[in-house]
XYZ file of C-alpha atoms in Angstrom:
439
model
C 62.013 41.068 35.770
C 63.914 41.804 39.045
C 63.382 38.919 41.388
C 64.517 40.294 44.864
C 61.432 41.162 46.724
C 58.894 40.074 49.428
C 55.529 38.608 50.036
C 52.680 40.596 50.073
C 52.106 44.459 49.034
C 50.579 46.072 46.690
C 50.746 48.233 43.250
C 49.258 52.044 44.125
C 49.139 54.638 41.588
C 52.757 56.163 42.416
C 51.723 59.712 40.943
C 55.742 60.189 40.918
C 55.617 61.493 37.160
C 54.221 64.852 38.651
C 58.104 65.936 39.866
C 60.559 63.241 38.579
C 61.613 64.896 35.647
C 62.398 68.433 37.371
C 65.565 68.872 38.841
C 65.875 69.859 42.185
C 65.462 73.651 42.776
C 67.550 75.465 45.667
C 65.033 77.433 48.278
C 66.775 80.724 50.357
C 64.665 81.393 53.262
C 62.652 84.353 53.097
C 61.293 84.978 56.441
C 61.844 83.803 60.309
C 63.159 80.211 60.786
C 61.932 77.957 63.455
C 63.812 74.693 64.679
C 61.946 72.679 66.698
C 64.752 71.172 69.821
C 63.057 68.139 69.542
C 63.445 66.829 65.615
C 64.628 62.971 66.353
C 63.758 59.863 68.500
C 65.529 59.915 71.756
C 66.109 63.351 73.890
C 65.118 66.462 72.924
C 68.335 69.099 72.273
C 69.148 72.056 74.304
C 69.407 75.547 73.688
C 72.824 76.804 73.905
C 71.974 80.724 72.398
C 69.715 83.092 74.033
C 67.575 85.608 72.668
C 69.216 88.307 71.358
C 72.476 86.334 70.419
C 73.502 86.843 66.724
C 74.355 83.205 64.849
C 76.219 82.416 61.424
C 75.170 79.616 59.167
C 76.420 76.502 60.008
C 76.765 77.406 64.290
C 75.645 74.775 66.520
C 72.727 76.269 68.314
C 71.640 73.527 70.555
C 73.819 70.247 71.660
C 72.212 66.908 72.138
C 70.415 66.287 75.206
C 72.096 62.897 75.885
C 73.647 59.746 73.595
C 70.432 58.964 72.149
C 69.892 62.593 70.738
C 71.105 65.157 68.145
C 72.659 68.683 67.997
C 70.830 71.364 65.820
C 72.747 74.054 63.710
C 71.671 77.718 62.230
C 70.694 77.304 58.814
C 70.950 81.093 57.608
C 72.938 84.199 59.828
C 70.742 86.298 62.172
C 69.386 87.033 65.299
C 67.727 84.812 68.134
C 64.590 86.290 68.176
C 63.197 83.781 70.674
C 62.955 80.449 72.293
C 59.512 79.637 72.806
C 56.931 76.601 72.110
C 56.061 76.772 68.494
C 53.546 74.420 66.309
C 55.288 71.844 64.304
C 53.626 69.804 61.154
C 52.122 67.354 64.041
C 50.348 69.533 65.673
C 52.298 69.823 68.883
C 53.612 72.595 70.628
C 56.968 71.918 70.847
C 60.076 74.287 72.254
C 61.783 76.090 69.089
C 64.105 78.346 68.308
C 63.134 81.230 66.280
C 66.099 82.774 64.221
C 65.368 86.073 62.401
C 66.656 85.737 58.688
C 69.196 89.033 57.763
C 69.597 87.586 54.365
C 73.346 87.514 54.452
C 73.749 83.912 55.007
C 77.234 84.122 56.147
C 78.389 81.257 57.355
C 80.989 79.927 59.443
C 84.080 77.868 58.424
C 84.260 74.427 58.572
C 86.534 71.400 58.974
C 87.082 69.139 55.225
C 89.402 66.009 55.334
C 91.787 65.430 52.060
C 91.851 61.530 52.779
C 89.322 59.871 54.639
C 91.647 56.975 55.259
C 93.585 59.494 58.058
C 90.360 58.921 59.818
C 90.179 56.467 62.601
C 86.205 54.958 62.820
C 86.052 56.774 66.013
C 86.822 59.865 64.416
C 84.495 59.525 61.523
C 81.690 58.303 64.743
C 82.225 61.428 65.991
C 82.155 63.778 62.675
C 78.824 62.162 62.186
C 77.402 62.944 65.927
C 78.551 66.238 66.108
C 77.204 66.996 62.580
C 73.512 65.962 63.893
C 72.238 63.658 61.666
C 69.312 61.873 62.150
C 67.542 58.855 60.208
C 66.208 61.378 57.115
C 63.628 58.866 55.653
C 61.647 58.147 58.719
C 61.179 58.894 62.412
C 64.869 60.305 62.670
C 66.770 58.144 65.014
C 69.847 59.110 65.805
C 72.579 58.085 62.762
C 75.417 57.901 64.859
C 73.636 55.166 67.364
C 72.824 53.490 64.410
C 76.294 53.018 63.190
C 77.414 51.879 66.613
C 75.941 48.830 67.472
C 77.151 46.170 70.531
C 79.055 43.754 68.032
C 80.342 46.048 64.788
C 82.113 42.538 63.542
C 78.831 40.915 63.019
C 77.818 43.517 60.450
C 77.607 41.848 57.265
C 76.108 44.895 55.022
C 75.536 48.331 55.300
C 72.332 48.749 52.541
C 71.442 51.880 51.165
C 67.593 52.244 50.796
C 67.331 53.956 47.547
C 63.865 52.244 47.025
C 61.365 55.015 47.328
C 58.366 53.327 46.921
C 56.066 55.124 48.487
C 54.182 56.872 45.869
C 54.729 60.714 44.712
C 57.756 61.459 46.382
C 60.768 61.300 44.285
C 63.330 63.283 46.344
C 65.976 59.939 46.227
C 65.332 59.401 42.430
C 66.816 63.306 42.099
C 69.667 62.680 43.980
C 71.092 59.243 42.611
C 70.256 61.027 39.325
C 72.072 64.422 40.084
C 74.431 63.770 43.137
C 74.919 59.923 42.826
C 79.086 60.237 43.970
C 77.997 61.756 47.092
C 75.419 58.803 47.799
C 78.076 56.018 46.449
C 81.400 58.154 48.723
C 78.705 58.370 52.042
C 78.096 54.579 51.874
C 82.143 53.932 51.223
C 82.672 56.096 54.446
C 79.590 53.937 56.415
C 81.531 50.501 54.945
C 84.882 51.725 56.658
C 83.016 51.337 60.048
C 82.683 47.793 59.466
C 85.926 46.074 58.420
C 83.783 42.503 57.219
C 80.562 44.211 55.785
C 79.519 45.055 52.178
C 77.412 47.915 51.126
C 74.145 46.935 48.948
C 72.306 50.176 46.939
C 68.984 48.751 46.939
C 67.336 50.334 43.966
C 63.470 49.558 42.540
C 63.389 48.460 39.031
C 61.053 51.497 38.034
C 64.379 53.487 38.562
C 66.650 52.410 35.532
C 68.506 55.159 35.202
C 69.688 55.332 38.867
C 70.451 51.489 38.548
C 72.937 52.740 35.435
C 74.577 55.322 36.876
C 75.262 53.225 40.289
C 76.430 50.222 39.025
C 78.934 52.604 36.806
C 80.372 54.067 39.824
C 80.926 50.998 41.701
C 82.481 48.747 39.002
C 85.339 48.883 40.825
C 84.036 48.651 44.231
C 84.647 45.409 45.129
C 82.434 46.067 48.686
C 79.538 47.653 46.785
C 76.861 45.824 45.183
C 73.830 47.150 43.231
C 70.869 45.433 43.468
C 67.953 45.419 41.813
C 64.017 44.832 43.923
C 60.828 44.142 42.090
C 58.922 47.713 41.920
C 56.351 47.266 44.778
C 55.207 48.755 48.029
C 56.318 48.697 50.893
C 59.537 47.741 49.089
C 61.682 50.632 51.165
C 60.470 49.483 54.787
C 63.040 48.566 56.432
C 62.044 44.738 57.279
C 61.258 44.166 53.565
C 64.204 45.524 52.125
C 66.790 43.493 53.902
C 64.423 40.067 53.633
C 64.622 41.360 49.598
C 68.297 42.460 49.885
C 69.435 39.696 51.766
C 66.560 37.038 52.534
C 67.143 37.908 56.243
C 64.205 38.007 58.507
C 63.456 40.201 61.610
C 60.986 40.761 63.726
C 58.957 43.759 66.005
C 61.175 42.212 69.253
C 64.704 42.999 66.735
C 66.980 45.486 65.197
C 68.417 45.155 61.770
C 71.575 44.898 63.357
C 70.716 41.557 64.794
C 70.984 40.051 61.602
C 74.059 41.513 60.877
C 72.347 44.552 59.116
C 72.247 48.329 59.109
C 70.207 50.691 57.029
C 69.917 53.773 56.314
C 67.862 55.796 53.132
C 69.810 58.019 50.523
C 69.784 61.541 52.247
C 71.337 60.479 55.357
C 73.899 59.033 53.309
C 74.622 61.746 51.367
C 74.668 63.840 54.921
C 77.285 61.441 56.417
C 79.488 62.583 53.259
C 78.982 65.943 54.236
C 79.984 65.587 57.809
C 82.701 63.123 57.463
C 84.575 64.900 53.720
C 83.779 68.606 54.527
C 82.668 68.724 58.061
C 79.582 70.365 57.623
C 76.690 69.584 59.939
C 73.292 68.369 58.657
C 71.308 71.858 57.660
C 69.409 70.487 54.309
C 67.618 67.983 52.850
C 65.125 67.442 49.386
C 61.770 68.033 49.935
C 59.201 66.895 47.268
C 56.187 69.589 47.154
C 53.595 67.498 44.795
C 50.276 66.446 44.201
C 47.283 67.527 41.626
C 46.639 70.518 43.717
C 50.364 72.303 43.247
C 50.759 74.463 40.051
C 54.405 73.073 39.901
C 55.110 69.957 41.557
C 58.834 69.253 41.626
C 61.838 68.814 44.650
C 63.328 71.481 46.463
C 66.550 71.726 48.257
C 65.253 73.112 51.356
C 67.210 74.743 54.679
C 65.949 73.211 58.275
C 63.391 75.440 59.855
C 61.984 77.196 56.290
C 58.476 77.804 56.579
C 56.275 74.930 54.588
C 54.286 78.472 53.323
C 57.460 79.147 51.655
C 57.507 75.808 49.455
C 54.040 76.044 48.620
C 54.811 79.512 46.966
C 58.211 77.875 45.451
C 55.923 75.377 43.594
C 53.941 78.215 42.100
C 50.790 78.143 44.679
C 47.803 75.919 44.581
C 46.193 75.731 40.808
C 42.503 74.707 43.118
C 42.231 74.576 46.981
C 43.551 71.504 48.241
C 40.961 69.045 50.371
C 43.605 67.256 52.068
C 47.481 67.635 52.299
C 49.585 65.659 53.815
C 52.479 65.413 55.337
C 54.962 62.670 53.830
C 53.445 60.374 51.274
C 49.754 58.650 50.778
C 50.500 55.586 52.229
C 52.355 56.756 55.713
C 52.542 60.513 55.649
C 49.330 62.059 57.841
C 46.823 65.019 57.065
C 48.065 68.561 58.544
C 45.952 71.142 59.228
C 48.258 73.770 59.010
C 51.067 75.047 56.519
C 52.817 78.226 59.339
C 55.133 75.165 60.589
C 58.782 74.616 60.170
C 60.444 71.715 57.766
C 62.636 69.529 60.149
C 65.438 66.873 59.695
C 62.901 64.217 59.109
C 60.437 66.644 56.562
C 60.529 64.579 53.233
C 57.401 65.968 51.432
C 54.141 68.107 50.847
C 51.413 66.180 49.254
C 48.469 68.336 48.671
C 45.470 66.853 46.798
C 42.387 68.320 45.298
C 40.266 65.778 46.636
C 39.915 64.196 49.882
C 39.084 60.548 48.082
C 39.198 58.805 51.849
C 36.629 61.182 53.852
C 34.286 59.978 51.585
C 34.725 56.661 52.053
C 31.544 54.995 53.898
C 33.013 51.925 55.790
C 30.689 48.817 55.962
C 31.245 45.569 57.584
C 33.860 42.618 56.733
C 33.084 40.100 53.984
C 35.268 38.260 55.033
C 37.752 38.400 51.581
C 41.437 37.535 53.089
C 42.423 40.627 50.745
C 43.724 42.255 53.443
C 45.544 39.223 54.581
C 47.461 38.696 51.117
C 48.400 42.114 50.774
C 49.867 42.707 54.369
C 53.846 42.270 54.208
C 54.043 41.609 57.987
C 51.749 38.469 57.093
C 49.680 38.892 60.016
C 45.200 38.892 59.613
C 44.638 42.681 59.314
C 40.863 42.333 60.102
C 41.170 40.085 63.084
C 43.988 42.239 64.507
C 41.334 45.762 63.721
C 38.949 43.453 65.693
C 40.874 43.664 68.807
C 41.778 46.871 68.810
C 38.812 48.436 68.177
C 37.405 46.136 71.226
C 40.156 47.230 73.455
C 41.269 43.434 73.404
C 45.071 43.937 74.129
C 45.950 40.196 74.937
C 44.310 39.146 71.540
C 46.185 41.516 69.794
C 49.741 40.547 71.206
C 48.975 36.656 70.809
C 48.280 37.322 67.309
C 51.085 38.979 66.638
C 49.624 42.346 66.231
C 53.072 44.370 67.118
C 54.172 43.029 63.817
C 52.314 45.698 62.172
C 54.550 48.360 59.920
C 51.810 50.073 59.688
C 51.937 50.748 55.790
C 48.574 51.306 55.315
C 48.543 47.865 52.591
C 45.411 46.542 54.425
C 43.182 49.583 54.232
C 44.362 50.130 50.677
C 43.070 47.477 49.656
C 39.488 46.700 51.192
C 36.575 46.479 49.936
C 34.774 47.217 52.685
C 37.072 50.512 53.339
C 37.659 49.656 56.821
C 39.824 51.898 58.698
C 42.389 48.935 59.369
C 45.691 50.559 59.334
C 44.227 53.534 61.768
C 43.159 50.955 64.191
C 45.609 48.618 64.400
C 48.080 51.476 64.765
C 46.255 53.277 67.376
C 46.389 49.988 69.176
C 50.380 49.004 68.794
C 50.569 52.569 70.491
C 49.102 52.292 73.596
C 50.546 48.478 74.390
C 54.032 49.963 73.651
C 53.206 53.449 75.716
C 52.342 50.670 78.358
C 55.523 48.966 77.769
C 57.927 52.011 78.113
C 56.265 52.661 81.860
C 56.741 49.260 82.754
């Protein structure tokens, strides 16, 4: 039994057996393609075509709108057919640009290396930034910030989150299984960045096979260890995986880089191979497209700005009507109303169930079990902290360490009393820190 985990979480159906097995399936486009300018934390990007202009795969079509920000590229050859506000899998109306698909997908050329070793870490900075990629497993901050923090000699491990633990979505199982060199030569390029760090592929034991094939590659990677965390959620957020990786701590006030850490999840590594060996910007990524509701649940190799409509029809259509899909996974995806909106850099699955099992859920008041207390991760009091917010009590909240919240959605999971816990406490942490960023 692996022994590298954390206290708290909890054991949810994972539902991943629906698309594990499948190997990934490549998706062309079929009809218009939107990209959203505004896909990452930090500034929005900016339009550099007009309408009208004709683009190649693999052209930049808007640059980054400042340091903390992110360029966007074509993803198939046509013609600008507009740059207007278009709905995005949030509901927002944000400003997109709207590419009409000729189905030629000619593409323009790009820049490989032979030898990344005739890269200087500047140069291999700036391959990364101009490539656009964005944090791939989350809420898409900026790689290349990421990989340049204030003291790069502190860095004591560059980990690879290859945990996947929230349940359905097996995207990251696919790759390590069918592109593992790409994830092990993308965290070799990350390591040369930091001349005193080692690389950690932190892998959940429900994933065997991946373990196998990883620790074969890197038997004679003296810098790259495999290691092994107890199968449990949240085991892939990012404070629990380096306290299980590394028994380092950090708080809501910290950065994984201020204990000499940096993370980042499988895709984006396999994207910084990409931009670094071949010098293609980021244009892809591995949906999953699951749940009871799909006819064929499996993962889908899927171009930025494809219409979600298109991946439903990939996965062979709905065998009933769905109640509730969702976009990401159970436990920190959210409901959508909508399927006409665009997959983005930070689009990492479908989830479309038959039944909506939480609508029907009659919340009643607290017993007063501490269940939600031994399942939260972030060891805080779940139903004190719900407490406050939902009494507007902001000074409460902050005293008892409410910011500490991931906001996994452990505490709701488990309660008897199916208290909307997660939903509150979230709702809270969101206007202290809107507050915070005025101040």
């Amino acid at each position: 039994m692996a022994k590298l985990t954390f206290v708290g979480g909890i054991h949810p159906y994972d539902g991943k057996e629906l698309s594990k097995d499948k190997p990934i399936k490549d998706v062309l486009p079929k009809g218009d393609l939107v990209y959203p300018l505004s896909q990452h934390i930090g500034a929005p990007a900016v339009a550099i075509v007009k309408k009208g202009d004709r683009v190649l795969t693999g052209q930049k079509i808007a640059e980054a709108g400042g340091f903390v920000s992110a360029p966007i590229y074509a993803t198939v050859s046509g013609t600008v057919k507009a740059i207007e506000p278009r709905r995005v899998v949030t509901g927002d109306n944000v400003m997109s640009i709207v590419i009409e698909n000729d189905g030629l997908y000619e593409e323009v050329t790009y820049s490989p290396v032979k030898n990344v070793e005739e890269l200087t870490k500047e140069e291999i900075l700036a391959r990364i930034k101009e490539a656009g990629i964005v944090g791939m497993g989350g809420a898409g901050f900026p790689t290349h910030v990421k990989l340049s923090p204030k003291e790069p000699d502190k860095i004591d491990y560059v980990i690879a989150n290859c945990a996947e633990c929230e349940p359905y979505l097996t995207s990251d199982y696919r790759r390590m299984l069918e592109e593992p060199q790409k994830l092990v030569e993308g965290l070799k390029i990350s390591l040369r960045l930091f001349d005193h760090a080692k690389g950690i592929l932190a892998v959940e034991d429900n994933k065997e096979d991946c373990v196998a094939i990883l620790k074969k590659l890197t038997k004679d990677e003296p810098r790259i260890l495999v290691k092994t965390l107890r199968t449990k959620y949240p085991q892939g957020s990012e404070r629990q995986l380096i306290y299980a990786a590394t028994k380092r701590s950090i708080n809501c006030d910290m950065l994984p880089s201020d204990v000499g850490c940096i993370v980042n999840n499988v895709d984006t590594i396999v994207a910084i191979y990409h931009a670094v060996m071949e010098g293609k910007p980021l244009m892809e990524r591995i949906v999953t497209v699951t749940g009871d509701a799909i006819k064929d649940p499996r993962n889908f190799r899927v171009r930025i700005g494809t219409n979600y409509h298109e991946l439903i029809e990939e996965a062979g259509g709905f065998r009933v009507q769905p109640e509730k899909i969702v976009s990401g996974g159970p436990m920190m995806g959210f409901g959508i109303f909508d399927l006409d909106v665009p997959t983005t850099k930070t689009a990492s699955a479908l989830l479309c169930l038959s039944k909506d099992d939480v609508s029907r859920m009659e919340p009643s008041a607290c017993i007063n079990c501490g269940q939600c207390v031994e399942a939260c991760p972030g060891r805080v009091v779940p139903r004190m902290l719900a407490d406050y917010a939902e009494n507007g009590k902001e000074e409460e909240f902050i005293k008892h360490n409410g910011m500490e919240c991931c906001e996994c959605g452990c505490c709701s999971f488990v309660c008897p009393a199916k208290r909307n816990l997660t939903q509150s406490i979230k709702s809270m942490r969101k206007i202290i820190l809107s507050k915070k960023k005025k101040k």
